[in-house]
Coordinates of C-alpha atoms and ligand atoms in Angstrom, one line a residue:
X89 CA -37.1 -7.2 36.7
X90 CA -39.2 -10.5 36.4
X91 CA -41.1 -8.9 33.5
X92 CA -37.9 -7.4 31.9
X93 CA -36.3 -10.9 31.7
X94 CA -39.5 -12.3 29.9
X95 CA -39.6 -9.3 27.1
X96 CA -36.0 -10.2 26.7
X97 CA -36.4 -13.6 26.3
X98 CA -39.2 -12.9 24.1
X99 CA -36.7 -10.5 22.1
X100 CA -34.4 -13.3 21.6
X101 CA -36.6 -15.9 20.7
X102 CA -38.7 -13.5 18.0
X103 CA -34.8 -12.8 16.5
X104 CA -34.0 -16.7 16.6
X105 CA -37.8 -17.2 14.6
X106 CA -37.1 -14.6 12.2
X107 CA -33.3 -15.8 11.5
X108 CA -34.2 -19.2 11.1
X109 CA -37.3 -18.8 8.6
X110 CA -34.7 -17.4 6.0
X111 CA -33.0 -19.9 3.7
X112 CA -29.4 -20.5 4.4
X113 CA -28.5 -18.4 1.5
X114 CA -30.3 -15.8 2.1
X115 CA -28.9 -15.7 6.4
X116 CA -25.9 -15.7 4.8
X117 CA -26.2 -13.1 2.4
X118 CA -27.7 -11.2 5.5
X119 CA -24.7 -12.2 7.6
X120 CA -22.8 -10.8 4.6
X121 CA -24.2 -7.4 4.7
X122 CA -24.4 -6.8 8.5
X123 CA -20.7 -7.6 8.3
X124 CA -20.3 -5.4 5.8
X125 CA -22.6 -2.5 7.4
X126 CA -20.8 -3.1 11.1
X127 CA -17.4 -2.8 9.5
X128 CA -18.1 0.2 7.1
X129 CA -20.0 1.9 10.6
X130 CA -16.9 1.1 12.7
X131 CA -14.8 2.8 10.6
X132 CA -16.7 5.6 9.9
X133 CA -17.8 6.3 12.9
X134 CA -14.7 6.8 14.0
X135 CA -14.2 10.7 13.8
X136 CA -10.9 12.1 12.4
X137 CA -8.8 14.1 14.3
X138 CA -7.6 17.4 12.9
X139 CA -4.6 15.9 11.0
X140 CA -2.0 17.8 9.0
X141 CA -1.3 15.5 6.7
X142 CA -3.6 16.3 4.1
X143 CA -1.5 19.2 2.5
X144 CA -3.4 20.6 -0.6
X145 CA -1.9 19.6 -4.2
X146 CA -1.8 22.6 -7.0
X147 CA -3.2 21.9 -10.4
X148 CA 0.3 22.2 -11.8
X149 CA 2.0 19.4 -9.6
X150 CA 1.9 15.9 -10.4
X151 CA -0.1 13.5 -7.5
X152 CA 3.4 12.0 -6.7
X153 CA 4.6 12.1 -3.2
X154 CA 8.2 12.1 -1.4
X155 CA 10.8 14.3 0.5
X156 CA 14.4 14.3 0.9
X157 CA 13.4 13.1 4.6
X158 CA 12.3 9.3 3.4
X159 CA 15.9 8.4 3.3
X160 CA 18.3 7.0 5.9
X161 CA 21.5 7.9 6.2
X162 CA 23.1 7.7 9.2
X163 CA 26.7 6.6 10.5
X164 CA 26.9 3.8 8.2
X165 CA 24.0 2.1 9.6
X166 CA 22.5 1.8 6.2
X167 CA 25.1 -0.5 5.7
X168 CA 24.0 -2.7 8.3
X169 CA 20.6 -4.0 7.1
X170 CA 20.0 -5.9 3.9
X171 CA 18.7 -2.4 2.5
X172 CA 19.5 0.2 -0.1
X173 CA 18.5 3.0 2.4
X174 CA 19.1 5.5 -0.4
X175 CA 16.1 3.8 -2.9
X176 CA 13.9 6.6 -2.3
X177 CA 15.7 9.6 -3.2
X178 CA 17.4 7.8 -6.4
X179 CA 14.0 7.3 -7.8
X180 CA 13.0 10.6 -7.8
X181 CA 16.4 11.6 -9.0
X182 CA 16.3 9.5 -12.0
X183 CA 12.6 11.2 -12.6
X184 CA 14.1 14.2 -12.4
X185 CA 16.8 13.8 -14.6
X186 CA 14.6 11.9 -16.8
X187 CA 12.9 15.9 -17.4
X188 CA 9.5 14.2 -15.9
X189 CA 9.6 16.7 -12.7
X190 CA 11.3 18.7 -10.7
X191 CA 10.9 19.5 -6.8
X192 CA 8.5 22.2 -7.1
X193 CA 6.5 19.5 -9.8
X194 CA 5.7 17.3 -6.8
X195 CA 4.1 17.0 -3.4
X196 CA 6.1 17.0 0.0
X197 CA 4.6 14.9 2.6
X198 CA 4.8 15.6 6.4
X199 CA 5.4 13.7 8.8
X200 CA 3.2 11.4 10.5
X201 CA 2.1 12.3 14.6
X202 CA 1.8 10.4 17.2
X203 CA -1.4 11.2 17.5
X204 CA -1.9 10.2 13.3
X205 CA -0.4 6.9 14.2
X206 CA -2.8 6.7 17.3
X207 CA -5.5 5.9 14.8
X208 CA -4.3 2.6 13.8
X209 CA -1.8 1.6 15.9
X210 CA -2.0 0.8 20.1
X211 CA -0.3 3.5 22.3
X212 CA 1.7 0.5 23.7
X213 CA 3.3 -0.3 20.8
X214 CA 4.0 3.1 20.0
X215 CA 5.4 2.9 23.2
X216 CA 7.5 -0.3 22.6
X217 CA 9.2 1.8 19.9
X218 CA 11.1 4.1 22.6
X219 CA 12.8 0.8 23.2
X220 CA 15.7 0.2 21.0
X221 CA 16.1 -3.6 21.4
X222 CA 12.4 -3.8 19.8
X223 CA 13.4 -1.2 17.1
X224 CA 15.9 -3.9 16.4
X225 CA 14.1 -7.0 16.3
X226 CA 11.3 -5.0 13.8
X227 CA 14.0 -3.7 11.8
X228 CA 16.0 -6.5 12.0
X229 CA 19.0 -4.9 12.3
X230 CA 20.6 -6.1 15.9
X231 CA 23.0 -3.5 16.4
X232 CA 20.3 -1.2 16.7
X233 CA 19.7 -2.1 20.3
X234 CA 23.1 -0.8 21.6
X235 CA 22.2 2.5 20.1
X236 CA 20.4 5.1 22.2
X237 CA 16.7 5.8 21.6
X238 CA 16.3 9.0 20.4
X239 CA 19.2 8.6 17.9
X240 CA 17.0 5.9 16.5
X241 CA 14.2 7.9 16.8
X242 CA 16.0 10.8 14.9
X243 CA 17.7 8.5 12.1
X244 CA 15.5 5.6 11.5
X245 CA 11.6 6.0 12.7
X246 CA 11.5 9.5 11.5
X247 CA 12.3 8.6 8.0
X248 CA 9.6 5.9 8.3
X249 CA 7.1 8.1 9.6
X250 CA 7.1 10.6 7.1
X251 CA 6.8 7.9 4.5
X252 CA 3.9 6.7 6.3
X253 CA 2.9 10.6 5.9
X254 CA 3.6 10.0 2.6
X255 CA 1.3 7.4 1.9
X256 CA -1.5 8.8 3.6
X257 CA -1.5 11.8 1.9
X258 CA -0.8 9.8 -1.5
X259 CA -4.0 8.1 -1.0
X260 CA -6.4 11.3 -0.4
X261 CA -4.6 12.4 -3.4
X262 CA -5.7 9.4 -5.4
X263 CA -8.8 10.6 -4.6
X264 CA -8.6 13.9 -6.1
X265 CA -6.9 12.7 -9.1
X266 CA -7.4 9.4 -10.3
X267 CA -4.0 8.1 -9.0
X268 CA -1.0 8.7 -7.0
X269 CA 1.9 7.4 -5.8
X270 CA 4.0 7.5 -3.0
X271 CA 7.9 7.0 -4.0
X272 CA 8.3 5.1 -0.2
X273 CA 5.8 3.5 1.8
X274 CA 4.5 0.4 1.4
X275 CA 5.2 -1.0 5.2
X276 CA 3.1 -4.2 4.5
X277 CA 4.3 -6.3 7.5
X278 CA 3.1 -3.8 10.1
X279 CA -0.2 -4.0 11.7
X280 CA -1.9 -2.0 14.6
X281 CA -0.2 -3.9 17.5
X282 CA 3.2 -4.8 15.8
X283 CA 5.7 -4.7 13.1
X284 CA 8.1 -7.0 11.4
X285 CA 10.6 -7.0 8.4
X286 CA 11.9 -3.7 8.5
X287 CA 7.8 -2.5 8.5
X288 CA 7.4 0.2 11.6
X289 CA 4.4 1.6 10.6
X290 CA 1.3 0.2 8.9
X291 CA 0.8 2.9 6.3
X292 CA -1.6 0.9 4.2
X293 CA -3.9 0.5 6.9
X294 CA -3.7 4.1 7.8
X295 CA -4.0 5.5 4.3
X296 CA -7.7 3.7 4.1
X297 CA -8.6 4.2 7.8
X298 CA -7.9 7.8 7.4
X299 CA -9.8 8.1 3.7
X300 CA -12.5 6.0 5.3
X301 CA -13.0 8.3 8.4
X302 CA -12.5 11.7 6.4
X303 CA -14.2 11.1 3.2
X304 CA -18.3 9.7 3.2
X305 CA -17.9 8.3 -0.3
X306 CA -15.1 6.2 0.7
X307 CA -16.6 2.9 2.1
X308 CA -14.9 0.3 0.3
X309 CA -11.3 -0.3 -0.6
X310 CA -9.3 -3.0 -2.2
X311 CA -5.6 -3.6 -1.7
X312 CA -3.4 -5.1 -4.4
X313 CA -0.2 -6.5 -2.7
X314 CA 2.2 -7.8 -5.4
X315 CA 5.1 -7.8 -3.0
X316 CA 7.4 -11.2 -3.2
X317 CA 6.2 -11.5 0.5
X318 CA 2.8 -12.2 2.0
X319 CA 1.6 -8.9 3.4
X320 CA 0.2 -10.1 6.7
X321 CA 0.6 -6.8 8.2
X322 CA -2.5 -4.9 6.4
X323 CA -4.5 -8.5 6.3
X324 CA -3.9 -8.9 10.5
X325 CA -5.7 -5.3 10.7
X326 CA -8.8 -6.4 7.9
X327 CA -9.5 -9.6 9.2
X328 CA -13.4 -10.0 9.6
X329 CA -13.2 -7.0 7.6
X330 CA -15.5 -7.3 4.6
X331 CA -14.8 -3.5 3.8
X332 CA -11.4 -4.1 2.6
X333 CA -10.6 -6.6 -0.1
X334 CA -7.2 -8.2 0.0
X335 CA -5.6 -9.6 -3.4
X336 CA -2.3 -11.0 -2.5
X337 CA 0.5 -12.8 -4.9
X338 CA 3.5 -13.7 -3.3
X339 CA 5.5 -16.6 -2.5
X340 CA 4.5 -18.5 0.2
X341 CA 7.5 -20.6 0.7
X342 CA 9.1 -17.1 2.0
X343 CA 8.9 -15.2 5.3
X344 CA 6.2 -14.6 7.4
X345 CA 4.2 -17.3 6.4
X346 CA 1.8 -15.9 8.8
X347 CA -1.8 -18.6 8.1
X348 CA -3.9 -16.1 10.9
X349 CA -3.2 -13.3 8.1
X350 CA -3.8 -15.5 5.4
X351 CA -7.7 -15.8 6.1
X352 CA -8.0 -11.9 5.5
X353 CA -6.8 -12.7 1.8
X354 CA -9.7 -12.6 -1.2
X355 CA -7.9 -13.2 -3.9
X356 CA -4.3 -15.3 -3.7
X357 CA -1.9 -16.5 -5.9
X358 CA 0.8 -18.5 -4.6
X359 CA 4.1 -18.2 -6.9
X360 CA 6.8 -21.4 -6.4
X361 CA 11.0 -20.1 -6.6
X362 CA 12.3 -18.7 -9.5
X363 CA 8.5 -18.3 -11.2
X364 CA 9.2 -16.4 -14.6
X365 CA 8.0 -13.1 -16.0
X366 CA 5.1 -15.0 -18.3
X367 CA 3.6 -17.1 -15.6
X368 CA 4.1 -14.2 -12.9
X369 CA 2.6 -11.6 -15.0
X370 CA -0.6 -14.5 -15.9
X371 CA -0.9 -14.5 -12.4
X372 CA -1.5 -10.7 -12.2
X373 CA -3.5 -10.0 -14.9
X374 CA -6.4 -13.2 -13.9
X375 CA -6.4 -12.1 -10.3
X376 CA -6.9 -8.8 -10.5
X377 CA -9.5 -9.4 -13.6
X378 CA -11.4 -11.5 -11.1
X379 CA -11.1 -9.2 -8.3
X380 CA -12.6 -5.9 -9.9
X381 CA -15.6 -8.4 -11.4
X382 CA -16.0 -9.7 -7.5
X383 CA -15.4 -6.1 -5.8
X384 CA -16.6 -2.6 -6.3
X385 CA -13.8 -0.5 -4.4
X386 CA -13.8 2.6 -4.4
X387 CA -10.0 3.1 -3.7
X388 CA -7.3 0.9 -4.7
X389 CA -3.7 0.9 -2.5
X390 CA -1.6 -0.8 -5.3
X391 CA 1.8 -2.1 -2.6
X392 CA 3.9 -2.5 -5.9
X393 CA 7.2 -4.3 -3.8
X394 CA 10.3 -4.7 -6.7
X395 CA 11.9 -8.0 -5.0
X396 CA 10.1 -10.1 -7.1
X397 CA 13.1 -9.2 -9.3
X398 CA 15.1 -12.0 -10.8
X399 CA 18.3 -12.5 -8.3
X400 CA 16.5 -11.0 -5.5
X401 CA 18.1 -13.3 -2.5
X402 CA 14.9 -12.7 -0.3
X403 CA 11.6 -12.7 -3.1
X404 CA 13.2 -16.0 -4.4
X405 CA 11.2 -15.5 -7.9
X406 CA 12.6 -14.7 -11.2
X407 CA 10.6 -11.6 -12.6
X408 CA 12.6 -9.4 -14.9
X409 CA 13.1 -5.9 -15.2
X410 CA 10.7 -5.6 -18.3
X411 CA 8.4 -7.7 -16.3
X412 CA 8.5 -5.6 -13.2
X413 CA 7.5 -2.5 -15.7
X414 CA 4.7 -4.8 -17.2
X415 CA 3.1 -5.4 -14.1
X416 CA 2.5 -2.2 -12.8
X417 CA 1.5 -1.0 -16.5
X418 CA -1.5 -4.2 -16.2
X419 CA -2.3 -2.4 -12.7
X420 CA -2.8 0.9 -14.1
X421 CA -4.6 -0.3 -17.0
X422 CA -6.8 -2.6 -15.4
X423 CA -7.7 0.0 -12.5
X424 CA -8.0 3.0 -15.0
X425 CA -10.0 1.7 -17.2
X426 CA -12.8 1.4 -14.5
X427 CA -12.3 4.8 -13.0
X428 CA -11.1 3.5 -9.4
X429 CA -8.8 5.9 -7.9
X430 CA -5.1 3.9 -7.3
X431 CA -2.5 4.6 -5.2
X432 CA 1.0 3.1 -5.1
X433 CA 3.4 3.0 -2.9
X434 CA 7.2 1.2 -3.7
X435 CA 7.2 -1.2 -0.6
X436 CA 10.1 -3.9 -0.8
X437 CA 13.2 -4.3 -3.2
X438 CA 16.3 -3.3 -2.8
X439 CA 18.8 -4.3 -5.0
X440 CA 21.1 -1.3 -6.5
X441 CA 18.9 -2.3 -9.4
X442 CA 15.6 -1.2 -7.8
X443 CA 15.2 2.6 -7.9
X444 CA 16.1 2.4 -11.8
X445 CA 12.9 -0.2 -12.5
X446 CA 10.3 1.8 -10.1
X447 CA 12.3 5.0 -12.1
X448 CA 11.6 3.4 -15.8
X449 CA 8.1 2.1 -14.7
X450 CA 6.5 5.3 -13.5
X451 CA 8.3 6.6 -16.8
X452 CA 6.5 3.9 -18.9
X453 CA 3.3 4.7 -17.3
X454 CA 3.5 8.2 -18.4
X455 CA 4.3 7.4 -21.7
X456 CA 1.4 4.5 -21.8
X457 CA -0.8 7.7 -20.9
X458 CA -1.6 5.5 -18.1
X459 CA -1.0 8.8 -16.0
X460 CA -0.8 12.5 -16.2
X461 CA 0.4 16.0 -14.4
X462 CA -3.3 17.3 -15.7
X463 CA -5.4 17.7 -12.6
X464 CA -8.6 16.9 -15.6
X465 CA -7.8 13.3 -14.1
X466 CA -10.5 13.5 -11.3
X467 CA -13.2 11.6 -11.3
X468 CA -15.8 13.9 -11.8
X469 CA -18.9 11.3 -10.5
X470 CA -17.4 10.1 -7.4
X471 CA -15.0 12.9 -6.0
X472 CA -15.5 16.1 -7.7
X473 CA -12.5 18.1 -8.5
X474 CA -12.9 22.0 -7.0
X475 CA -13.4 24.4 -10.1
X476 CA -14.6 23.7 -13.2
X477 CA -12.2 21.3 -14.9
X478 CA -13.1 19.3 -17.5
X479 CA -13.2 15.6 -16.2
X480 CA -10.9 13.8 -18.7
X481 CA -9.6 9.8 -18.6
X482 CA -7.1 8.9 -20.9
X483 CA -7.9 6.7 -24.0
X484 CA -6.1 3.3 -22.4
X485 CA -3.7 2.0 -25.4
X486 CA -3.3 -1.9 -25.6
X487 CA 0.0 -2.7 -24.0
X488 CA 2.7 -3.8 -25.8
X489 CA 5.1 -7.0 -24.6
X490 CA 8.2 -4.6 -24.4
X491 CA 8.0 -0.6 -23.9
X492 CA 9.0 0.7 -26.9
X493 CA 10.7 4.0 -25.4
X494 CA 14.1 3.8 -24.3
X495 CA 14.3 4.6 -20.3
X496 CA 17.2 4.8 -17.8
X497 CA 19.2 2.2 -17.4
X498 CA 19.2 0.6 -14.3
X499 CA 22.7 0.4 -12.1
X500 CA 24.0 -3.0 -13.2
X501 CA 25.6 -3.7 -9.5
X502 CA 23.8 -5.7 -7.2
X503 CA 24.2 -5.0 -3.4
X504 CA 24.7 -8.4 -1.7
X505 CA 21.8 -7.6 1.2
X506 CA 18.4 -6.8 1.0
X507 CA 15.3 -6.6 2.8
X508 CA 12.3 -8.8 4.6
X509 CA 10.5 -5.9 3.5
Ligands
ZN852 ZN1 8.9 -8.0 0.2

């Protein structure tokens, strides 16, 4: 025992030496890496259960994500919660009648287990959610506690969970293609032990945790939340995490204000009230600029939230349409041009005006070549695409201030609600 405590001791003290004969710069570069190497070996060392969320995409169907199930429509309770419920299913069918896609052109998520959610999230908060007064405080929709459980369960988390499906299976897809997005998702409040403004499910973290666990060349992974709100849900789970970079721009004069969340953020820009498409969109383009020169990721989860939009009572900021379309076409661009697969996912917004802009911008995108249906979008170096197709990246054109193709218009009526989201 006696001689064990001294080779301890002796352990320790030979450690202490060896640490402080390195310059500080170096100890904490060290520190740096060790972080680093303990977070990547956490996550990967946690093994992936046999999920079936990973449905297989074929060549002819576009990496984009969504089923009738994503929206919620239930006894008028979509009325009842600053939220257009029905966001989801207008965008696709404005792509559709746009002649982009058609069902059988897209990929139909499942929905997310318990046992899928288990991965990121505590069984007692999974268990919290059989309990319709906390359903109501995360959703934020107080009636909801009168109504029984499994009604909820049935109208309102099942919806969620197969968007969380959605974006999980989005992001593996990223991987296979380039890109991918997820028409719903995007649950950026929501961490491992809780939720909060309308966000059930943390998705985002899921969608990395599961590429991370499943995939050995996944180790790194950057998240771009340009949500009006701070996404504290995702940053709550990656604190001390120096696997996952956070860029975050969002108006911080908004709900949650949440300052433990804020130290998981990289990269911030803080936008004031009513800051306008030029200023916004400067914002944007220098962070993320800086952010790919800082960070190597090798997956992007872009959260591209739509209440940044001008006369959105909750974002606060005054972002146009056009500018909303601009954004995710410097996104795509940026991120493209270095060959990092992106996912996106549609998170918050939701004016009557909302489904038309994410509509138009994933329109824009297509016509900026910024995406394409041709499964030659893999990667070929990093994720090699089964077969032998040609690995092809689209030239990326300059952008232009103002897309020059007409696209839908979007529904002029604004719905006097909205979401935390
Ligand atoms: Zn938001």
């Amino acid at each position: 025992m006696t001689l064990l405590k001294i080779r301890s001791t002796l352990f320790r003290f030979a450690v202490i030496l060896s640490a402080s004969s390195i310059e500080k710069s170096d100890r904490l570069s060290v520190k740096s890496t060790f972080t680093v190497m303990a977070a990547s070996a956490a996550a990967a060392s946690r093994k992936l259960h046999a999920t079936e969320l990973y449905v297989p995409i074929k060549p002819t169907q576009w990496p984009i994500v969504y089923t009738n199930q994503y929206n919620i429509n239930a006894f008028g309770m979509q009325n009842l919660h600053p939220f257009d419920a029905g966001k989801w299913g207008r965008v696709f069918q404005m792509l559709k009648e746009s002649g982009m896609l058609s069902e059988a052109d897209i990929v139909t998520p499942k929905e997310a287990s318990s046992q899928d959610l288990l991965f990121v999230h505590t069984q007692k908060y999974l268990d919290n959610l059989t309990w319709s007064s906390v359903v109501a405080r995360i959703t934020e929709v107080l009636p909801v506690a009168l109504v029984p459980n499994f009604i909820l369960q049935r109208i309102l988390l099942k919806p969620l969970r197969y968007q969380t499906g959605g974006t999980i299976l989005a992001a593996k897809l990223a991987v296979e293609r380039g890109w991918a997005i997820n028409i719903g998702g995007g649950f950026h409040h929501a961490h491992g032990e809780d939720g909060g403004g309308f966000c059930v499910y943390a998705d985002i973290t899921l969608a990395i945790r599961f590429l991370m666990a499943s995939n050995p060349k996944i180790q790194k992974a950057m998240i771009i939340d340009l949500d009006a709100h701070q996404g504290n849900g995702h940053e709550r789970d990656f604190l001390d995490d120096e696997s996952v970079y956070i860029l975050d721009v969002y108006n911080g004069a908004i709900y949650p204000r949440d300052l433990k969340a804020k130290a998981a953020i990289k990269k911030r820009a803080n936008c004031l009230h009513h800051t306008k498409d030029e200023e916004y969109l400067e914002k944007v383009k220098r962070t993320i600029e800086e952010a790919l020169n800082e960070f190597k990721p090798d997956i992007i989860v872009y959260n591209a939230g739509t209440d940044i939009l001008l006369g959105d009572p909750l974002g606060r900021l005054d972002v146009t349409a056009e500018g909303i379309i601009k954004r995710d076409e410097i996104v795509f661009t940026k991120v493209r041009a270095k060959n990092i697969p992106i996912v996106m996912v549609t998170s918050g917004g939701y004016t009557m005006q909302t489904a038309g802009i994410i509509a138009n911008s994933i329109l824009n995108l297509k016509e900026k070549n910024l995406i394409s249906k041709e499964s030659g979008h893999s990667i070929k170096d990093i994720f090699p695409p089964e077969g032998n197709e040609e690995s092809y990246i689209p030239p990326i054109k300059e952008v232009d201030a103002h897309p020059d193709k007409e696209l839908l218009e979007p529904e002029k009526t604004m719905k006097k609600k909205q979401s935390e989201l």
